[in-house]
Every structure is written in structure tokens, then in C-alpha cells.
Amino acid sequence: MINFTSITQIGNLKEAFAKARYVKENPFADQNLGKNRTLLMIFFNSSLRTRLSTQKAAMNLGMNVIVLDINQGAWKLETERGAVMDGDKPEHLLEAIPVMGCYCDVIGVRSFARFENRDDDYNEKILNQFIKYSGKPVFSMEAATRHPLQTFADMITIEEYKKKDRPKIVMTWAPHPKALPQAVPNSFAEGINLTDYEFVITHPEGYELDPKFTGNAKIEYDQDKAFEGADFIYAKNWAAYSGDNYGKVLSMDRNWTVDSRKMALTDNAFFMHCLPVRRNMIVTDDVIESPQSIVIPEAANRVVSAQTVLKEILLSL
Ligand code: AN0
Ligand code: CP
């Protein structure tokens, strides 16, 4: 049984890209692999792409799919062991998880960082309970610290569009009115660090990510300088990670919005974003609508990413 919670579990990158290419070119080749197997997708948070692309991937593999939005129709779940359950939560995760495990063969979980306690988030408290108590292979559909299916899709997209063996990838922070998790940037950094690409991360001071994910990436506080000669601009907002500022919005400075002046500093870079994206906060209309914007092929590759990973999980059953 295998779980998939981090892009570092993808195995040999070249082989992973080859498997993804095969899946993309032959989406229905494994229709029998998932026969009579059930995927249960559990959402603690909203989703458009992950929900649709993962379901489509499972259907391409011949699986049955059940989707449960915990906040719409399920019992509100207590997550703390030892809690006296006299409040508004009628069920405990410690029963709910093994019960869910009884009804499926594979479980996908979306459970964002809650920003209540950094240790709980960074120890992946919810995701790890699914792994421990469900008795089934579990994969992340974005957990507190990582979004590996997004990262794999991003990496497949870069592989498809790159014009150089060692492109310059720039991940840039951009403004957003709400506090967003670090899962996408952490995971993207973790993925790019598996490659030999040139990798620069740019953000305002105070937005430093956990060095465990950023590794040897160059941190450049001057966004213009970071953009110079870039082949890919990967934009994303995240809330602060450091110390007492964990989960806080420290800046909404629209000087950091990706616009055409900044894109002109690059080597005709492609623009990427995992979506959903707030226009004219993260990126201007003209940049996201430009021919260099590859956000839609990037989203399309979410099916390829999910199908490649689900196929491996099915093969391991
Ligand atoms: C989420 C995030 O930033 O983690 C999901 C992105 C895939 N975004 C929002 O909540 C807007
Ligand atoms: N990129 C992504 O995961 O989108 P959703 O939140 O819509 O699933």
C-alpha cells in the first residue's frame, strides 16, 4: 500500500515524466485497473480543479468515485482527542476515519492549514490521522503543508514548455486579501528542488518559507531583479510562516502584482499559477490573457498528474 503526500515520493523524475506522458497520450489504456475499486474523496475545503480532475482521472482508470464535502451534509467533526464533546460537533475524526475506510479502496483528502497552531499544521495532524486510521492508501489533495498533485502537474507543464535544459524558474509572492496556506509554494519549491533548474524565490521581507522546503533556492527580495532572464514565472500568494506572524497577512502591496512591465524583464517567460487566481491582485488581466500564460494547460495537466499517481496506487493494491 502506498500513500502519496509529497512530490518527493514521485520516484525517479525522468520515469515519472515518461509515465505521465504515457497517461496523457493513452488516457483509457488502464480502464480495467480500477474496475470495482472505489475512490473516496474527502474535502474539508473548497475545490474546483482538484475535485474535477481527480474524479476524471479515477474515471479514466475505471474506478467508482464517491465525493464527500465534510462541511455540506456530513456531521461536524471533532479533531482533538480528549475533547469533551458537549459542543456543536457530534462525531469524532477517530471514528469517522476508519468508517470512511470501510467504504473505499483509496482515499484522497483535502485539509488545508488551519493557522491555529503552526506545529499542528506542519505535523500534518489531520492527513496523518487518515494515514494511521483509515487502513487504506491515502493521497493528498492539498494538505496543510503540501499540494503534491498540483506540483506534479506544474512540473509536467514546465517539462512540456521549457526551451532550455536548465530553465530559470521564478516563484514570486503576490498580494491577496486573505491569508492563504503555504502548501502550494512549499510543495512547488520541494518539487523544483528535485530538478537541476535554476530556482529563485522572490517575496517581501517577512514572507520567508520553511527552509525545509526552499532548500538551496536563491531568495531575492527585489522582484524586478528576480524576474530578469526568467523562463517561467510561478505566482502565488501565501501568508507569513515565521514565528508569531504565522498565518498573518503582512502586506497587500500591489507593487508585487505580476504585470506586463515585469514580464518584459524576463526572457519571454511563461506565466503560471495553480488557480484560483484573483485578477489584478496576483496578476493583471493582460498578463493572464497573454499568449505566454499557460494557466489553462497547467490546470489540464491536473488530470494527468492525478491519473499517473492513482495508477501507481492501484498497481500497489
Ligand atoms: C488555496 C491555497 O492557496 O492554498 C488553494 C489553491 C490550490 N487557495 C485559496 O484558498 C484561494
Ligand atoms: N489548483 C487547485 O488545487 O485548485 P482547486 O482549489 O480548485 O482544487
Coordinates of C-alpha atoms and ligand atoms in Angstrom, one line a residue:
M1 CA 0.0 0.0 0.0
I2 CA 1.4 3.4 -0.9
N3 CA 0.4 6.9 0.3
F4 CA 1.2 10.0 -1.7
T5 CA 1.6 13.1 0.3
S6 CA 4.8 14.8 -1.1
I7 CA 6.3 15.2 -4.5
T8 CA 9.4 13.7 -3.1
Q9 CA 7.6 10.3 -3.3
I10 CA 7.3 10.5 -7.1
G11 CA 10.4 8.4 -7.6
N12 CA 12.8 8.9 -10.5
L13 CA 11.7 12.1 -12.2
K14 CA 12.5 11.1 -15.7
E15 CA 10.5 7.9 -15.2
A16 CA 7.6 9.9 -13.6
F17 CA 7.5 12.3 -16.6
A18 CA 7.5 9.3 -19.0
K19 CA 4.7 7.7 -17.1
A20 CA 2.8 11.0 -17.2
R21 CA 3.3 11.3 -21.0
Y22 CA 2.0 7.7 -21.5
V23 CA -1.1 8.5 -19.4
K24 CA -1.7 11.7 -21.3
E25 CA -1.4 10.0 -24.7
N26 CA -3.3 6.9 -23.6
P27 CA -5.9 8.1 -21.1
F28 CA -8.1 5.0 -21.4
A29 CA -5.4 2.3 -21.6
D30 CA -5.9 1.3 -17.9
Q31 CA -9.7 1.2 -17.8
N32 CA -9.6 -2.3 -16.2
L33 CA -7.1 -1.3 -13.5
G34 CA -9.7 0.4 -11.3
K35 CA -12.6 -1.9 -12.0
N36 CA -14.6 -2.5 -8.8
R37 CA -12.3 -0.2 -6.9
T38 CA -13.7 2.9 -5.2
L39 CA -12.1 6.2 -4.6
L40 CA -13.4 8.3 -1.8
M41 CA -12.5 12.0 -2.0
I42 CA -12.9 13.9 1.3
F43 CA -13.0 17.7 1.2
F44 CA -12.6 19.8 4.3
N45 CA -12.1 22.8 2.0
S46 CA -13.5 24.1 -1.3
S47 CA -12.1 23.0 -4.7
L48 CA -12.8 23.2 -8.4
R49 CA -9.8 21.7 -10.2
T50 CA -8.8 19.1 -7.7
R51 CA -12.3 17.8 -7.4
L52 CA -13.0 17.6 -11.1
S53 CA -9.5 16.5 -12.3
T54 CA -9.1 13.8 -9.7
Q55 CA -12.6 12.4 -10.4
K56 CA -11.9 12.4 -14.1
A57 CA -8.5 10.7 -13.5
A58 CA -10.3 8.0 -11.5
M59 CA -13.0 7.6 -14.1
N60 CA -10.3 7.2 -16.8
L61 CA -8.9 4.3 -14.7
G62 CA -12.3 2.7 -14.5
M63 CA -12.8 3.5 -10.8
N64 CA -16.0 4.3 -8.9
V65 CA -15.9 7.6 -7.2
I66 CA -17.6 9.0 -4.0
V67 CA -17.1 12.6 -3.1
L68 CA -17.8 13.9 0.4
D69 CA -17.8 17.6 1.4
I70 CA -17.4 17.4 5.2
N71 CA -19.0 20.9 5.5
Q72 CA -22.0 20.0 3.4
G73 CA -24.2 17.3 4.9
A74 CA -21.7 15.3 7.0
W75 CA -21.5 15.6 10.8
K76 CA -19.3 18.3 12.0
L77 CA -16.1 16.6 13.1
E78 CA -14.2 17.0 16.4
T79 CA -10.5 16.5 15.8
E80 CA -9.0 16.8 19.3
R81 CA -8.6 13.6 21.2
G82 CA -9.7 14.1 24.8
A83 CA -12.2 16.8 23.9
V84 CA -15.4 16.6 25.9
M85 CA -17.9 16.6 23.0
D86 CA -20.6 18.8 24.5
G87 CA -20.4 21.4 21.8
D88 CA -21.6 21.6 18.1
K89 CA -19.5 18.6 16.8
P90 CA -21.5 15.3 17.0
E91 CA -18.7 13.0 15.6
H92 CA -15.1 12.4 16.2
L93 CA -12.5 12.0 13.4
L94 CA -11.2 8.9 15.3
E95 CA -14.5 7.1 14.4
A96 CA -15.2 8.9 11.1
I97 CA -11.8 7.9 9.5
P98 CA -12.0 4.1 10.0
V99 CA -15.6 4.2 8.9
M100 CA -14.8 6.0 5.7
G101 CA -12.0 3.5 5.2
C102 CA -14.7 0.7 5.2
Y103 CA -16.4 2.2 2.1
C104 CA -13.5 2.5 -0.3
D105 CA -10.1 1.3 -1.6
V106 CA -8.3 4.6 -1.9
I107 CA -8.8 7.9 0.0
G108 CA -8.0 11.4 -1.2
V109 CA -8.0 14.1 1.4
R110 CA -8.1 17.9 1.2
S111 CA -7.4 19.5 4.5
F112 CA -5.8 23.0 4.5
A113 CA -3.7 24.6 7.2
R114 CA -6.0 26.0 9.8
F115 CA -3.5 28.7 11.0
E116 CA -4.4 27.9 14.6
N117 CA -1.2 26.2 15.6
R118 CA 1.8 26.0 13.4
D119 CA 3.0 22.7 14.8
D120 CA -0.3 21.0 14.2
D121 CA -0.3 22.3 10.6
Y122 CA 3.3 21.4 9.9
N123 CA 3.0 18.0 11.6
E124 CA 0.0 17.3 9.2
K125 CA -2.2 16.4 12.1
I126 CA -5.3 15.7 10.0
L127 CA -3.7 14.0 7.0
N128 CA -1.6 11.7 9.2
Q129 CA -4.7 10.5 11.1
F130 CA -6.2 9.4 7.8
I131 CA -3.0 7.5 7.1
K132 CA -2.9 6.0 10.5
Y133 CA -6.6 5.1 11.0
S134 CA -8.2 4.5 7.6
G135 CA -6.4 1.3 6.7
K136 CA -6.4 2.5 3.0
P137 CA -3.8 4.2 0.8
V138 CA -4.2 8.0 1.3
F139 CA -3.2 10.7 -1.1
S140 CA -3.1 14.5 -0.5
M141 CA -5.4 16.7 -2.5
E142 CA -3.7 19.7 -0.7
A143 CA -3.0 19.2 3.0
A144 CA -1.6 21.7 5.5
T145 CA 1.9 21.9 4.1
R146 CA 1.9 20.5 0.6
H147 CA -0.1 20.1 -2.6
P148 CA 1.8 17.4 -4.5
L149 CA -0.7 16.7 -7.2
Q150 CA -0.5 20.4 -8.1
T151 CA 3.2 20.3 -8.0
F152 CA 3.4 17.3 -10.3
A153 CA 1.1 19.0 -12.8
D154 CA 3.3 22.1 -12.6
M155 CA 6.4 20.1 -13.2
I156 CA 4.8 18.2 -16.1
T157 CA 3.8 21.6 -17.6
I158 CA 7.3 23.0 -17.3
E159 CA 8.7 19.9 -18.9
E160 CA 6.4 20.4 -21.8
Y161 CA 7.0 24.1 -22.3
K162 CA 10.7 24.5 -21.4
K163 CA 13.0 25.6 -24.2
K164 CA 16.3 25.0 -22.3
D165 CA 17.5 22.0 -20.3
R166 CA 18.0 24.3 -17.3
P167 CA 15.3 26.9 -17.4
K168 CA 15.2 29.7 -14.8
I169 CA 12.1 29.3 -12.6
V170 CA 11.0 32.2 -10.5
M171 CA 8.4 31.7 -7.8
T172 CA 7.0 35.1 -6.8
W173 CA 4.8 36.1 -3.9
A174 CA 1.9 38.3 -5.0
P175 CA -0.7 40.2 -3.0
H176 CA -4.0 38.7 -1.9
P177 CA -6.6 40.0 0.6
K178 CA -7.0 36.7 2.6
A179 CA -4.5 34.6 4.5
L180 CA -3.6 31.6 2.2
P181 CA -1.6 28.5 3.2
Q182 CA 2.0 27.9 2.3
A183 CA 1.1 24.4 0.8
V184 CA 1.4 25.4 -2.8
P185 CA 4.7 27.3 -2.6
N186 CA 6.2 24.8 -0.2
S187 CA 5.3 22.0 -2.5
F188 CA 6.4 23.8 -5.7
A189 CA 9.8 24.6 -4.1
E190 CA 10.1 21.0 -2.9
G191 CA 9.4 19.8 -6.5
I192 CA 11.7 22.2 -8.3
N193 CA 14.5 21.3 -5.8
L194 CA 14.3 17.8 -7.2
T195 CA 15.4 19.2 -10.6
D196 CA 18.6 21.0 -11.7
Y197 CA 16.7 24.0 -12.9
E198 CA 17.8 27.5 -11.7
F199 CA 15.4 28.4 -9.0
V200 CA 14.8 31.8 -7.5
I201 CA 12.1 32.7 -4.9
T202 CA 11.1 36.3 -4.5
H203 CA 8.9 37.8 -1.8
P204 CA 8.7 40.8 0.6
E205 CA 10.6 40.5 3.8
G206 CA 8.7 38.6 6.4
Y207 CA 7.3 36.1 3.9
E208 CA 10.2 33.6 4.3
L209 CA 9.0 30.0 3.9
D210 CA 10.2 27.0 5.9
P211 CA 13.8 26.3 4.7
K212 CA 13.0 22.6 4.8
F213 CA 11.0 23.3 1.5
T214 CA 13.0 26.1 -0.1
G215 CA 16.4 24.3 0.3
N216 CA 19.1 25.9 -1.8
A217 CA 16.7 28.1 -3.8
K218 CA 18.0 31.7 -4.1
I219 CA 15.9 34.1 -2.1
E220 CA 15.8 37.5 -3.8
Y221 CA 13.9 40.4 -2.1
D222 CA 14.0 42.6 -5.3
Q223 CA 11.2 41.2 -7.5
D224 CA 12.5 43.1 -10.6
K225 CA 15.9 41.6 -10.2
A226 CA 14.5 38.1 -9.7
F227 CA 12.5 38.4 -12.9
E228 CA 15.5 39.2 -15.1
G229 CA 16.0 36.4 -17.6
A230 CA 13.3 34.2 -16.2
D231 CA 11.8 31.4 -18.3
F232 CA 8.9 30.7 -16.0
I233 CA 7.1 33.0 -13.6
Y234 CA 5.2 31.0 -11.0
A235 CA 3.0 33.4 -9.0
K236 CA 1.4 32.6 -5.7
N237 CA 0.3 34.3 -2.5
W238 CA 0.9 32.8 0.9
A239 CA 0.5 34.1 4.4
A240 CA 3.6 34.5 6.7
Y241 CA 5.2 31.4 8.0
S242 CA 7.7 32.9 10.5
G243 CA 7.2 32.8 14.3
D244 CA 4.4 34.9 15.8
N245 CA 3.4 36.1 12.3
Y246 CA 2.3 32.6 11.3
G247 CA -0.8 32.8 9.2
K248 CA -0.9 36.6 9.0
V249 CA -1.3 38.9 6.0
L250 CA 1.7 41.3 6.4
S251 CA 1.3 43.1 3.1
M252 CA -1.2 43.7 0.3
D253 CA 1.3 45.7 -1.7
R254 CA 0.1 45.8 -5.3
N255 CA 3.6 46.7 -6.4
W256 CA 4.1 43.0 -6.3
T257 CA 1.3 42.2 -8.7
V258 CA 2.6 40.5 -11.8
D259 CA 2.1 42.9 -14.7
S260 CA 3.4 43.3 -18.3
R261 CA 6.2 45.7 -17.2
K262 CA 7.7 43.0 -15.0
M263 CA 7.1 40.2 -17.6
A264 CA 9.1 42.3 -20.0
L265 CA 12.1 41.9 -17.7
T266 CA 12.0 38.1 -18.3
D267 CA 13.3 36.0 -21.2
N268 CA 9.7 35.9 -22.6
A269 CA 8.7 33.8 -19.7
F270 CA 5.6 31.7 -19.4
F271 CA 3.2 32.7 -16.7
M272 CA 1.9 30.0 -14.3
H273 CA -0.5 29.9 -11.4
C274 CA -2.2 27.0 -9.8
L275 CA -5.6 28.8 -9.8
P276 CA -8.0 30.0 -8.5
V277 CA -6.4 33.4 -9.1
R278 CA -7.5 36.9 -8.1
R279 CA -7.0 39.1 -11.2
N280 CA -5.4 42.4 -10.7
M281 CA -4.2 41.4 -7.3
I282 CA -1.9 38.4 -8.2
V283 CA -1.7 39.1 -11.9
T284 CA -3.1 41.7 -14.3
D285 CA -5.7 40.8 -16.9
D286 CA -3.3 41.4 -19.8
V287 CA -0.7 39.0 -18.4
I288 CA -3.0 36.2 -17.6
E289 CA -4.7 36.6 -21.0
S290 CA -1.4 36.8 -22.9
P291 CA -0.1 34.0 -25.2
Q292 CA 2.6 33.4 -22.5
S293 CA 0.1 32.5 -19.9
I294 CA -0.1 28.7 -19.6
V295 CA -2.5 28.5 -16.6
I296 CA -5.1 26.5 -18.6
P297 CA -2.7 23.8 -19.9
E298 CA -1.3 23.7 -16.4
A299 CA -4.8 23.1 -15.0
A300 CA -5.5 20.5 -17.7
N301 CA -2.4 18.6 -16.6
R302 CA -4.0 18.1 -13.2
V303 CA -5.8 15.1 -14.7
V304 CA -2.5 13.7 -16.0
S305 CA -0.9 14.2 -12.6
A306 CA -3.7 12.6 -10.6
Q307 CA -4.1 9.7 -13.1
T308 CA -0.4 8.9 -13.0
V309 CA -0.3 8.9 -9.2
L310 CA -3.7 7.0 -8.9
K311 CA -2.4 4.4 -11.3
E312 CA 0.7 3.7 -9.2
I313 CA -1.5 3.4 -6.1
L314 CA -3.9 1.0 -7.8
L315 CA -0.9 -1.1 -9.0
S316 CA 0.3 -1.3 -5.4
L317 CA -3.0 -2.7 -4.1
Ligands
AN0_1 C1 -5.8 27.7 -1.9 C2 -4.4 27.9 -1.4 O1 -3.8 29.0 -1.7 O2 -3.8 27.0 -0.8 C3 -5.9 26.6 -2.9 C4 -5.0 26.7 -4.1 C5 -5.0 25.5 -4.9 N1 -6.3 28.9 -2.5 C6 -7.4 29.6 -2.0 O3 -7.9 29.2 -0.9 C7 -7.8 30.8 -2.7
CP2 N1 -5.3 24.4 -8.1 C1 -6.2 23.8 -7.3 O1 -5.9 22.8 -6.5 O2 -7.5 24.2 -7.4 P1 -8.8 23.9 -6.6 O3 -8.5 24.5 -5.2 O4 -9.9 24.5 -7.3 O5 -8.9 22.4 -6.5

